Amino acid sequence: MIEKKPIDFYYFSGTGNTYLVVKAMKDAFEKHELEVNLLPLVRFTESGFNENNIVGLAFPVAAQGTYPLCWEFLNKLPQVNGTQIFMVDTLAGISGGIVGPVKKILRKKGFTTIGAKEIRMPSNYFTKGKNKEKIIKMIKTGKGEAKKFADDIVNGTSGWARIPVFSDLLSLLSKSNMVWQFMRKMTNIKLDTNLCTLCDLCEKACPINNIVLKPYPTINNRCQLCQKCIAVCPTEALICAFKNKDGKAYTPYRAKGVAPDELID
Ligand SMILES: Cc1cc2nc3c(=O)[nH]c(=O)nc-3n(C[C@H](O)[C@H](O)[C@H](O)COP(=O)(O)O)c2cc1C
């Protein structure tokens, strides 16, 4: 059993999958009468960090690791003296075992690592032609796994496996500027100015303030491809296309049950 302490649950979600998992875990923890504070990790400050609480982390897998903004957050976590911590990530297929390198960072910082889980959710990247019913089913299964993981944490039966070397090497991919430059080169987030209403939700939603209105949204060159701007666009004016496939676009994705404003941290 874990100690009955509040849980500070830091999360990032581009298009809502991780947010749904976090909410399902929050509900499950609350059933065990644990208090849960949901905290967007992009707003993290060391002064707001409480090492006496249990800490939770949640983020999506990207490029076999995670977004640079999530690595930055992990590096910013302070040195502690045994604070209990757990992590969950969401992914569409495979992750390269990111739980391993994350565990390594957290152990070095003095955390007690009490559980890690990877939960499959629909892809928010290769979305063309995806079957709606399959997506709904995947989300339901993912939420069920999230709830079970929360129960396991409370009961002290969760684990944190790690594949040394292999996962450490793969995690270098998503930490590499070159990889992200390549991904940006291959991906094109396009704006249809006929559909854009200049509502500026995309600008507000961008977790790294990389979108400026002049007057139409312009995505600058630091984009981490998290798709949040696409997910919050009320008119589907923003779409994601691959440059090497005749500029073909993918269907904008936002997890079912998540409102656009829930994605604005
Ligand atoms: C740029 C980008 C890269 C991704 N890379 C991977 C990957 O390497 N492996 C994987 O399984 N899923 C990958 N995905 C899919 C997401 O991890 C998955 O859909 C996740 O649940 C999205 O979470 P969110 O809705 O909270 O943003 C990627 C998605 C994007 C946008």
mmCIF file of C-alpha atoms and ligand atoms in Angstrom:
data_model
loop_
_atom_site.group_PDB
_atom_site.id
_atom_site.type_symbol
_atom_site.label_atom_id
_atom_site.label_comp_id
_atom_site.label_asym_id
_atom_site.label_seq_id
_atom_site.Cartn_x
_atom_site.Cartn_y
_atom_site.Cartn_z
ATOM 1 C CA MET A 1 0.000 0.000 0.000
ATOM 2 C CA ILE A 2 1.198 3.524 -0.706
ATOM 3 C CA GLU A 3 1.071 6.188 1.969
ATOM 4 C CA LYS A 4 -2.144 8.253 2.086
ATOM 5 C CA LYS A 5 -0.610 11.449 0.733
ATOM 6 C CA PRO A 6 -1.887 13.822 -1.969
ATOM 7 C CA ILE A 7 -0.737 13.049 -5.517
ATOM 8 C CA ASP A 8 0.693 15.852 -7.676
ATOM 9 C CA PHE A 9 0.060 14.502 -11.160
ATOM 10 C CA TYR A 10 2.125 16.347 -13.795
ATOM 11 C CA TYR A 11 1.032 15.705 -17.366
ATOM 12 C CA PHE A 12 1.336 16.772 -20.973
ATOM 13 C CA SER A 13 -1.180 15.804 -23.635
ATOM 14 C CA GLY A 14 -1.089 17.026 -27.229
ATOM 15 C CA THR A 15 -4.386 15.663 -28.479
ATOM 16 C CA GLY A 16 -6.157 14.298 -25.411
ATOM 17 C CA ASN A 17 -5.190 10.608 -25.137
ATOM 18 C CA THR A 18 -2.852 11.163 -22.206
ATOM 19 C CA TYR A 19 -5.348 13.528 -20.622
ATOM 20 C CA LEU A 20 -8.030 10.796 -20.698
ATOM 21 C CA VAL A 21 -5.624 8.329 -19.076
ATOM 22 C CA VAL A 22 -4.728 10.890 -16.396
ATOM 23 C CA LYS A 23 -8.413 11.580 -15.695
ATOM 24 C CA ALA A 24 -9.203 7.839 -15.462
ATOM 25 C CA MET A 25 -6.335 7.395 -12.990
ATOM 26 C CA LYS A 26 -7.467 10.437 -10.980
ATOM 27 C CA ASP A 27 -10.978 8.928 -10.657
ATOM 28 C CA ALA A 28 -9.493 5.606 -9.547
ATOM 29 C CA PHE A 29 -7.201 7.256 -6.959
ATOM 30 C CA GLU A 30 -10.116 9.285 -5.603
ATOM 31 C CA LYS A 31 -12.086 6.078 -5.086
ATOM 32 C CA HIS A 32 -9.240 5.112 -2.727
ATOM 33 C CA GLU A 33 -9.763 8.501 -1.020
ATOM 34 C CA LEU A 34 -6.519 9.958 -2.314
ATOM 35 C CA GLU A 35 -6.411 13.643 -3.237
ATOM 36 C CA VAL A 36 -5.121 14.277 -6.784
ATOM 37 C CA ASN A 37 -3.868 17.610 -8.150
ATOM 38 C CA LEU A 38 -3.670 17.695 -11.955
ATOM 39 C CA LEU A 39 -0.751 19.920 -12.980
ATOM 40 C CA PRO A 40 0.185 20.716 -16.609
ATOM 41 C CA LEU A 41 3.916 20.011 -16.794
ATOM 42 C CA VAL A 42 4.531 23.011 -19.051
ATOM 43 C CA ARG A 43 3.665 25.199 -16.035
ATOM 44 C CA PHE A 44 6.163 23.475 -13.726
ATOM 45 C CA THR A 45 8.123 25.664 -11.331
ATOM 46 C CA GLU A 46 10.578 24.373 -8.762
ATOM 47 C CA SER A 47 9.057 26.668 -6.125
ATOM 48 C CA GLY A 48 5.630 25.073 -6.685
ATOM 49 C CA PHE A 49 7.011 21.547 -6.312
ATOM 50 C CA ASN A 50 6.132 19.662 -3.128
ATOM 51 C CA GLU A 51 8.464 16.768 -2.365
ATOM 52 C CA ASN A 52 6.231 15.617 0.494
ATOM 53 C CA ASN A 53 3.477 14.559 -1.917
ATOM 54 C CA ILE A 54 3.482 11.525 -4.201
ATOM 55 C CA VAL A 55 4.410 12.598 -7.749
ATOM 56 C CA GLY A 56 2.802 11.271 -10.936
ATOM 57 C CA LEU A 57 4.059 11.856 -14.485
ATOM 58 C CA ALA A 58 2.151 11.353 -17.752
ATOM 59 C CA PHE A 59 3.128 12.171 -21.328
ATOM 60 C CA PRO A 60 2.832 10.817 -24.882
ATOM 61 C CA VAL A 61 5.487 8.796 -26.660
ATOM 62 C CA ALA A 62 7.035 10.588 -29.632
ATOM 63 C CA ALA A 63 9.926 9.519 -31.875
ATOM 64 C CA GLN A 64 10.413 6.383 -29.728
ATOM 65 C CA GLY A 65 10.880 8.611 -26.697
ATOM 66 C CA THR A 66 8.962 11.748 -25.904
ATOM 67 C CA TYR A 67 8.779 15.405 -26.900
ATOM 68 C CA PRO A 68 11.766 17.611 -26.026
ATOM 69 C CA LEU A 69 9.445 19.685 -23.813
ATOM 70 C CA CYS A 70 8.808 16.574 -21.664
ATOM 71 C CA TRP A 71 12.531 15.744 -21.419
ATOM 72 C CA GLU A 72 13.129 19.359 -20.357
ATOM 73 C CA PHE A 73 10.521 18.999 -17.620
ATOM 74 C CA LEU A 74 12.122 15.761 -16.375
ATOM 75 C CA ASN A 75 15.512 17.443 -16.216
ATOM 76 C CA LYS A 76 14.030 20.360 -14.252
ATOM 77 C CA LEU A 77 12.687 18.119 -11.453
ATOM 78 C CA PRO A 78 14.653 18.875 -8.282
ATOM 79 C CA GLN A 79 16.837 16.603 -6.194
ATOM 80 C CA VAL A 80 14.682 14.909 -3.515
ATOM 81 C CA ASN A 81 15.044 12.493 -0.652
ATOM 82 C CA GLY A 82 13.004 9.401 -1.549
ATOM 83 C CA THR A 83 9.801 11.067 -2.854
ATOM 84 C CA GLN A 84 7.586 8.353 -4.365
ATOM 85 C CA ILE A 85 6.977 8.754 -8.101
ATOM 86 C CA PHE A 86 5.112 6.856 -10.843
ATOM 87 C CA MET A 87 4.835 7.395 -14.607
ATOM 88 C CA VAL A 88 2.440 6.527 -17.395
ATOM 89 C CA ASP A 89 2.859 7.160 -21.106
ATOM 90 C CA THR A 90 0.467 6.724 -24.012
ATOM 91 C CA LEU A 91 1.535 5.442 -27.385
ATOM 92 C CA ALA A 92 0.181 4.161 -30.680
ATOM 93 C CA GLY A 93 2.582 1.270 -31.202
ATOM 94 C CA ILE A 94 6.083 1.029 -29.749
ATOM 95 C CA SER A 95 8.091 3.305 -27.522
ATOM 96 C CA GLY A 96 11.646 2.051 -27.405
ATOM 97 C CA GLY A 97 11.227 1.404 -23.690
ATOM 98 C CA ILE A 98 11.246 5.023 -22.554
ATOM 99 C CA VAL A 99 10.310 3.980 -19.008
ATOM 100 C CA GLY A 100 13.946 2.830 -18.605
ATOM 101 C CA PRO A 101 15.756 6.113 -19.280
ATOM 102 C CA VAL A 102 13.096 8.013 -17.307
ATOM 103 C CA LYS A 103 13.672 5.722 -14.323
ATOM 104 C CA LYS A 104 17.414 6.388 -14.580
ATOM 105 C CA ILE A 105 16.896 10.187 -14.475
ATOM 106 C CA LEU A 106 14.497 9.943 -11.525
ATOM 107 C CA ARG A 107 16.676 7.568 -9.481
ATOM 108 C CA LYS A 108 19.631 9.935 -9.918
ATOM 109 C CA LYS A 109 17.458 12.709 -8.530
ATOM 110 C CA GLY A 110 16.651 10.668 -5.430
ATOM 111 C CA PHE A 111 13.061 9.590 -6.244
ATOM 112 C CA THR A 112 11.633 6.200 -5.229
ATOM 113 C CA THR A 113 10.202 4.801 -8.471
ATOM 114 C CA ILE A 114 6.985 2.946 -7.617
ATOM 115 C CA GLY A 115 5.438 2.090 -10.986
ATOM 116 C CA ALA A 116 5.544 2.706 -14.730
ATOM 117 C CA LYS A 117 3.038 1.767 -17.401
ATOM 118 C CA GLU A 118 2.716 2.252 -21.160
ATOM 119 C CA ILE A 119 -0.868 2.412 -22.432
ATOM 120 C CA ARG A 120 -1.823 1.983 -26.078
ATOM 121 C CA MET A 121 -4.207 4.626 -27.390
ATOM 122 C CA PRO A 122 -5.186 5.641 -30.941
ATOM 123 C CA SER A 123 -2.485 7.217 -33.078
ATOM 124 C CA ASN A 124 -2.764 10.971 -33.453
ATOM 125 C CA TYR A 125 -0.230 11.012 -36.295
ATOM 126 C CA PHE A 126 -1.045 8.404 -38.954
ATOM 127 C CA THR A 127 -4.774 8.968 -38.757
ATOM 128 C CA LYS A 128 -5.911 8.584 -42.354
ATOM 129 C CA GLY A 129 -8.692 6.076 -42.887
ATOM 130 C CA LYS A 130 -8.867 5.038 -39.219
ATOM 131 C CA ASN A 131 -12.000 3.207 -38.179
ATOM 132 C CA LYS A 132 -14.054 5.263 -35.653
ATOM 133 C CA GLU A 133 -15.376 2.244 -33.775
ATOM 134 C CA LYS A 134 -11.870 0.837 -33.388
ATOM 135 C CA ILE A 135 -10.702 4.182 -31.996
ATOM 136 C CA ILE A 136 -13.537 4.265 -29.437
ATOM 137 C CA LYS A 137 -12.782 0.683 -28.384
ATOM 138 C CA MET A 138 -9.064 1.435 -27.972
ATOM 139 C CA ILE A 139 -9.833 4.450 -25.789
ATOM 140 C CA LYS A 140 -12.142 2.372 -23.604
ATOM 141 C CA THR A 141 -9.500 -0.332 -23.170
ATOM 142 C CA GLY A 142 -6.825 2.288 -22.469
ATOM 143 C CA LYS A 143 -8.943 3.931 -19.760
ATOM 144 C CA GLY A 144 -9.536 0.507 -18.191
ATOM 145 C CA GLU A 145 -5.773 -0.150 -18.112
ATOM 146 C CA ALA A 146 -5.220 3.281 -16.566
ATOM 147 C CA LYS A 147 -7.700 2.533 -13.790
ATOM 148 C CA LYS A 148 -6.071 -0.842 -13.103
ATOM 149 C CA PHE A 149 -2.623 0.776 -13.004
ATOM 150 C CA ALA A 150 -3.861 3.303 -10.415
ATOM 151 C CA ASP A 151 -5.271 0.433 -8.316
ATOM 152 C CA ASP A 152 -1.935 -1.421 -8.594
ATOM 153 C CA ILE A 153 -0.056 1.682 -7.422
ATOM 154 C CA VAL A 154 -2.334 2.045 -4.410
ATOM 155 C CA ASN A 155 -2.019 -1.669 -3.563
ATOM 156 C CA GLY A 156 1.759 -1.624 -3.980
ATOM 157 C CA THR A 157 1.682 -4.181 -6.813
ATOM 158 C CA SER A 158 2.912 -1.941 -9.663
ATOM 159 C CA GLY A 159 6.389 -2.413 -11.117
ATOM 160 C CA TRP A 160 8.879 -0.413 -13.176
ATOM 161 C CA ALA A 161 10.756 -2.651 -15.594
ATOM 162 C CA ARG A 162 13.791 -1.364 -17.466
ATOM 163 C CA ILE A 163 15.728 -2.692 -20.454
ATOM 164 C CA PRO A 164 19.193 -1.203 -19.940
ATOM 165 C CA VAL A 165 21.386 -0.058 -22.873
ATOM 166 C CA PHE A 166 18.811 -0.738 -25.629
ATOM 167 C CA SER A 167 16.229 1.674 -24.223
ATOM 168 C CA ASP A 168 18.922 4.191 -23.257
ATOM 169 C CA LEU A 169 20.208 4.211 -26.834
ATOM 170 C CA LEU A 170 16.730 4.545 -28.353
ATOM 171 C CA SER A 171 15.878 7.433 -26.053
ATOM 172 C CA LEU A 172 18.719 9.385 -27.665
ATOM 173 C CA LEU A 173 16.566 9.661 -30.813
ATOM 174 C CA SER A 174 13.922 11.897 -29.259
ATOM 175 C CA LYS A 175 16.595 13.934 -27.478
ATOM 176 C CA SER A 176 18.360 14.693 -30.732
ATOM 177 C CA ASN A 177 17.827 18.014 -32.508
ATOM 178 C CA MET A 178 18.714 16.340 -35.789
ATOM 179 C CA VAL A 179 15.857 13.848 -35.432
ATOM 180 C CA TRP A 180 13.345 16.622 -34.759
ATOM 181 C CA GLN A 181 14.707 18.672 -37.661
ATOM 182 C CA PHE A 182 14.179 15.629 -39.886
ATOM 183 C CA MET A 183 10.660 15.031 -38.514
ATOM 184 C CA ARG A 184 9.783 18.690 -39.149
ATOM 185 C CA LYS A 185 11.143 18.362 -42.671
ATOM 186 C CA MET A 186 8.961 15.337 -43.352
ATOM 187 C CA THR A 187 5.843 16.826 -41.780
ATOM 188 C CA ASN A 188 3.890 19.783 -42.881
ATOM 189 C CA ILE A 189 1.276 21.394 -40.642
ATOM 190 C CA LYS A 190 -0.783 23.352 -43.117
ATOM 191 C CA LEU A 191 -3.355 26.086 -42.649
ATOM 192 C CA ASP A 192 -6.394 26.579 -44.859
ATOM 193 C CA THR A 193 -6.897 30.337 -44.630
ATOM 194 C CA ASN A 194 -10.459 29.973 -45.992
ATOM 195 C CA LEU A 195 -11.398 27.961 -42.897
ATOM 196 C CA CYS A 196 -9.375 29.900 -40.291
ATOM 197 C CA THR A 197 -11.506 32.267 -38.184
ATOM 198 C CA LEU A 198 -8.506 33.894 -36.416
ATOM 199 C CA CYS A 199 -9.879 32.616 -33.083
ATOM 200 C CA ASP A 200 -6.261 32.275 -31.835
ATOM 201 C CA LEU A 201 -6.912 29.019 -29.921
ATOM 202 C CA CYS A 202 -3.926 27.420 -31.666
ATOM 203 C CA GLU A 203 -1.655 30.233 -30.518
ATOM 204 C CA LYS A 204 -2.907 29.881 -26.912
ATOM 205 C CA ALA A 205 -2.601 26.079 -26.994
ATOM 206 C CA CYS A 206 0.963 25.784 -28.295
ATOM 207 C CA PRO A 207 2.981 24.518 -25.306
ATOM 208 C CA ILE A 208 6.184 26.201 -26.448
ATOM 209 C CA ASN A 209 4.708 29.517 -27.721
ATOM 210 C CA ASN A 210 5.777 28.739 -31.255
ATOM 211 C CA ILE A 211 2.695 30.115 -33.060
ATOM 212 C CA VAL A 212 2.219 33.791 -33.910
ATOM 213 C CA LEU A 213 -0.735 35.462 -35.579
ATOM 214 C CA LYS A 214 0.275 37.765 -38.412
ATOM 215 C CA PRO A 215 -2.691 37.920 -38.944
ATOM 216 C CA TYR A 216 -3.061 34.186 -39.756
ATOM 217 C CA PRO A 217 -1.378 31.630 -37.481
ATOM 218 C CA THR A 218 2.228 31.034 -38.481
ATOM 219 C CA ILE A 219 4.050 28.062 -37.009
ATOM 220 C CA ASN A 220 7.691 28.945 -36.370
ATOM 221 C CA ASN A 221 10.571 26.534 -36.678
ATOM 222 C CA ARG A 222 10.681 25.157 -33.103
ATOM 223 C CA CYS A 223 7.547 23.001 -33.603
ATOM 224 C CA GLN A 224 7.676 19.643 -31.735
ATOM 225 C CA LEU A 225 4.761 18.242 -33.788
ATOM 226 C CA CYS A 226 2.594 17.490 -30.735
ATOM 227 C CA GLN A 227 -0.553 18.264 -32.810
ATOM 228 C CA LYS A 228 -2.168 20.328 -30.047
ATOM 229 C CA CYS A 229 -2.826 23.268 -32.399
ATOM 230 C CA ILE A 230 -4.593 20.885 -34.785
ATOM 231 C CA ALA A 231 -6.614 19.276 -31.983
ATOM 232 C CA VAL A 232 -7.983 22.586 -30.673
ATOM 233 C CA CYS A 233 -8.815 24.142 -34.057
ATOM 234 C CA PRO A 234 -12.631 24.424 -34.147
ATOM 235 C CA THR A 235 -12.869 24.528 -37.952
ATOM 236 C CA GLU A 236 -10.217 21.933 -38.910
ATOM 237 C CA ALA A 237 -8.309 24.718 -40.665
ATOM 238 C CA LEU A 238 -5.034 23.144 -39.489
ATOM 239 C CA ILE A 239 -4.052 19.764 -40.845
ATOM 240 C CA CYS A 240 -1.003 17.542 -40.766
ATOM 241 C CA ALA A 241 0.421 16.306 -44.052
ATOM 242 C CA PHE A 242 3.465 14.339 -45.064
ATOM 243 C CA LYS A 243 5.700 16.046 -47.579
ATOM 244 C CA ASN A 244 6.749 12.839 -49.284
ATOM 245 C CA LYS A 245 3.202 11.649 -49.979
ATOM 246 C CA ASP A 246 2.013 14.211 -52.527
ATOM 247 C CA GLY A 247 1.222 16.541 -49.624
ATOM 248 C CA LYS A 248 -1.586 14.215 -48.525
ATOM 249 C CA ALA A 249 -3.221 15.222 -45.272
ATOM 250 C CA TYR A 250 -4.191 13.234 -42.196
ATOM 251 C CA THR A 251 -7.508 13.642 -40.404
ATOM 252 C CA PRO A 252 -7.170 16.010 -37.440
ATOM 253 C CA TYR A 253 -7.277 14.011 -34.201
ATOM 254 C CA ARG A 254 -8.677 14.945 -30.809
ATOM 255 C CA ALA A 255 -9.486 12.175 -28.323
ATOM 256 C CA LYS A 256 -13.223 11.621 -28.005
ATOM 257 C CA GLY A 257 -14.605 13.131 -24.813
ATOM 258 C CA VAL A 258 -11.987 15.891 -24.536
ATOM 259 C CA ALA A 259 -13.045 19.506 -25.125
ATOM 260 C CA PRO A 260 -10.592 21.851 -26.903
ATOM 261 C CA ASP A 261 -10.258 24.100 -23.841
ATOM 262 C CA GLU A 262 -9.161 21.102 -21.732
ATOM 263 C CA LEU A 263 -6.050 21.007 -23.929
ATOM 264 C CA ILE A 264 -5.111 24.630 -23.263
ATOM 265 C CA ASP A 265 -2.733 24.602 -20.322
HETATM 266 C C1 LIG B 1 5.200 13.516 -33.664
HETATM 267 C C2 LIG B 1 4.656 12.247 -33.117
HETATM 268 C C3 LIG B 1 5.480 11.157 -32.917
HETATM 269 C C4 LIG B 1 4.962 9.950 -32.415
HETATM 270 N N1 LIG B 1 5.812 8.910 -32.213
HETATM 271 C C5 LIG B 1 5.338 7.742 -31.738
HETATM 272 C C6 LIG B 1 6.227 6.635 -31.511
HETATM 273 O O1 LIG B 1 7.435 6.728 -31.701
HETATM 274 N N2 LIG B 1 5.689 5.468 -31.062
HETATM 275 C C7 LIG B 1 4.339 5.330 -30.818
HETATM 276 O O2 LIG B 1 3.914 4.256 -30.414
HETATM 277 N N3 LIG B 1 3.473 6.368 -31.000
HETATM 278 C C8 LIG B 1 3.938 7.572 -31.449
HETATM 279 N N4 LIG B 1 3.075 8.632 -31.639
HETATM 280 C C9 LIG B 1 1.646 8.479 -31.289
HETATM 281 C C10 LIG B 1 1.326 9.041 -29.912
HETATM 282 O O3 LIG B 1 2.272 8.656 -28.944
HETATM 283 C C11 LIG B 1 -0.050 8.606 -29.365
HETATM 284 O O4 LIG B 1 -1.078 8.771 -30.289
HETATM 285 C C12 LIG B 1 -0.352 9.306 -28.041
HETATM 286 O O5 LIG B 1 -1.381 8.607 -27.373
HETATM 287 C C13 LIG B 1 -0.773 10.759 -28.206
HETATM 288 O O6 LIG B 1 -1.038 11.304 -26.931
HETATM 289 P P1 LIG B 1 -1.780 12.701 -26.702
HETATM 290 O O7 LIG B 1 -3.124 12.592 -27.378
HETATM 291 O O8 LIG B 1 -1.898 12.819 -25.224
HETATM 292 O O9 LIG B 1 -0.934 13.746 -27.312
HETATM 293 C C14 LIG B 1 3.569 9.839 -32.125
HETATM 294 C C15 LIG B 1 2.745 10.953 -32.321
HETATM 295 C C16 LIG B 1 3.271 12.130 -32.822
HETATM 296 C C17 LIG B 1 2.351 13.301 -33.020
#
